[in-house]
């Protein structure tokens, strides 16, 4: 029997096990929406903006490890989803995005709502396809899922012209596909793995540098095994949080620009860096020429381009983290004899000393304002028993969340690292909630970031996605203000957010629940209250406005030279119209 | 130093823009690029001449390999290779220069492929040095137009001593 392109689309999604589609309609995809409207296998989450659909699909993908799927219309639908594609590309998130296109006969004619979707998405997708013939649709969709989810994952776009969704073809879904120019390497070179094992046995001050690849590869168990076998401490990148249990004695927490003092010191003074699925981003290396001066580097990565892109590598191993770590552990098991713990003691003692010298710390505000760290720490402490999924936006609140949330398991942490996309957190949390309806899903949002995708409150309410959004409300683009404090003599150019809406009323207007904590003593209660509600909740927490996030390695600085507190000369400067922290805490923005 | 990279790609629309986009997006140089079909019509061969230090060339090769439409990448500089380029040079000749133009063409074993009372069009094939050399010598006569193909190259077949030639063993 022949099916229309739209029907083939639906059949393919079912075969790929897609149960949720984040979408927003338009003229050229109406045929597809019409088919979706008449079925129950795929839950269609109607978003209020295509960027929201893209980030929701990302959240879904990060939480499940499967491809997230979204559907947008031609022209403006496509341009709106670009930010999410670019975000997914930078953070290697498996995504399949379907875009509508004008009928094939009109392509190139500047037709109504036409955009060059292939050209627009080329630099921000792993691959993209224009389907010109309905007979190619099924195999193209199969290839799209295959490319998005294998090797180094990433977003793939499938552009479907209107006539292709209307025309009919025989439906046959291929069982497998192969693409001759695409053959990711999964197993590492055995000889190289042996070299790595030897280097590990010889090292006195080794450090594991775990990245997002550990999570994509599902290699957390293997990483734990390796660390425990060899007693090597583990630094994590922002993208790796949860890959190694955050409260494990060998966990050093996050390294890099806002990483812990001891994670960065350990990296800097190590004699062997074992990078596992990490890409030596500049937020981690700092000044490359002075990065880990005494260390040999082992780099395990599935993407050869990641290796030696930024730093020199002594033992490169191209392969999947899980498979390579498994092999490495096996080789090491044959060599390691019980004394690793003693051997490692001086190094671990040294690290503990660094940790004692400069733990993560903050002081309560003498005027009684809520410190952002306090809020975030309490959210962590009061929710951790429920093993929540945590999304963040981008800014200071993101960094504090990274410091204070010591996640125990992978796929619990949704954040935008590579692109640093404000507005990511809320829709990403919703995507994860759509995947796991019964789970506690939190979003730690910035007041600036949240306002970039506020419209999705409607989606949360209508689609019953009861995420709990804590707005760390400093009435600032706090991260920008921090840089202005440190590098622009406190001139707060466009970082003060005047006329922030009353988020409690805003939540109410959308039919969500709005709560607020105005005093330190109310923080715990508001967290508990929010968790008890089975609806989307927006929790506005006005915090001390001028808090800065430390440690901090200035961009291009050396990893062992961290700024640990506000420099003494820093003069707190008030932008016109801003209220002093503490003064406005009860009346903030509602008066 | 110039690097010549030969790239076998899928013969599909859009592949050239993926390769070109990779170079421009990552700030790699392209000195020249030529594309033509291979014996297998489903594939094309691109010859890319680029520059960069070892680290950059390594990245270029890896990034090219990463493109899904790229089937094979060979950095020709890793072994011996032969390279050629063809140029068509239209020389504006005054009557007193015509003999000189022909003489130069002859020295370089170039051919005259078109002639009018005031111009010669000279076809020359060779390595870059040779092409640059004839251009330099023809310039004083007045070059009106110049079209160059960009370089193409192919690896030299390694010559093995007779003793190590693999023997063809007949199947029993
Ligand atoms: C405001 C802000 C501040 C930031 N500060 C910090 C900071 O202090 N510290 C920090 O770490 N980051 C920070 N970041 C994030 C930073 O920009 C990078 O996104 C991050 O460091 C990259 O993490 P990663 O190296 O784990 O790489 P990812 O982007 O997660 O890349 C994963 C790597 O693993 C590889 N890979 C994928 N799958 C596999 C597999 N199956 N097997 C093997 N390898 C695989 C990929 O090829 C890639 O090389 C910050 C971001 C923002 C927005
Ligand atoms: C889309 C986008 N625009 C601009 C930026 C630059 N930027 C980085 S952090 C930041 C401020 C974020 O403010 P907020 O969400 O309130 O978080 P805070 O730092 O105050 O916690 C800005 C503007 C960005 N990352 N993303
Ligand atoms: Mg803010």
XYZ file of C-alpha atoms in Angstrom, chain A residues 89 118 122 126-130 132 147 152 179-182 288 303-312, chain B residues 9-14 17-18 21-22 26 40 42-43 55 58-59 62-63 65-71:
52
model
C 26.212 20.935 17.682
C 20.406 23.355 4.087
C 25.212 23.407 7.372
C 26.510 17.154 11.945
C 24.775 16.497 8.647
C 21.692 17.632 6.787
C 19.436 16.219 4.094
C 17.040 17.754 1.598
C 13.574 15.707 -3.042
C 24.128 9.774 12.033
C 30.221 11.743 18.207
C 27.228 5.288 4.667
C 30.576 4.719 3.035
C 32.104 7.997 4.175
C 31.000 7.543 7.786
C 47.431 26.774 26.469
C 36.387 12.131 17.283
C 39.934 12.339 15.901
C 39.552 16.092 15.353
C 39.256 16.620 19.114
C 42.690 15.115 19.577
C 45.591 17.579 19.282
C 43.182 20.359 18.314
C 44.173 22.557 21.241
C 46.952 20.803 23.118
C 49.626 18.308 22.299
C 33.931 12.741 -2.162
C 30.386 11.679 -2.940
C 29.329 13.116 -6.269
C 26.238 14.845 -4.831
C 24.964 18.383 -4.838
C 26.090 20.438 -1.885
C 29.825 23.861 -0.200
C 30.444 21.526 2.738
C 32.370 25.890 4.320
C 34.725 23.802 6.421
C 37.609 27.164 10.528
C 33.376 5.830 -10.686
C 29.298 8.254 -7.992
C 32.471 9.903 -6.699
C 49.213 21.001 13.441
C 46.651 17.517 10.661
C 43.417 19.279 11.614
C 40.991 15.124 10.169
C 38.219 17.631 9.623
C 37.742 12.967 7.009
C 35.005 13.838 9.469
C 32.736 15.167 6.721
C 30.221 12.477 5.987
C 30.381 12.991 2.228
C 34.132 12.543 2.207
C 35.161 9.007 1.374
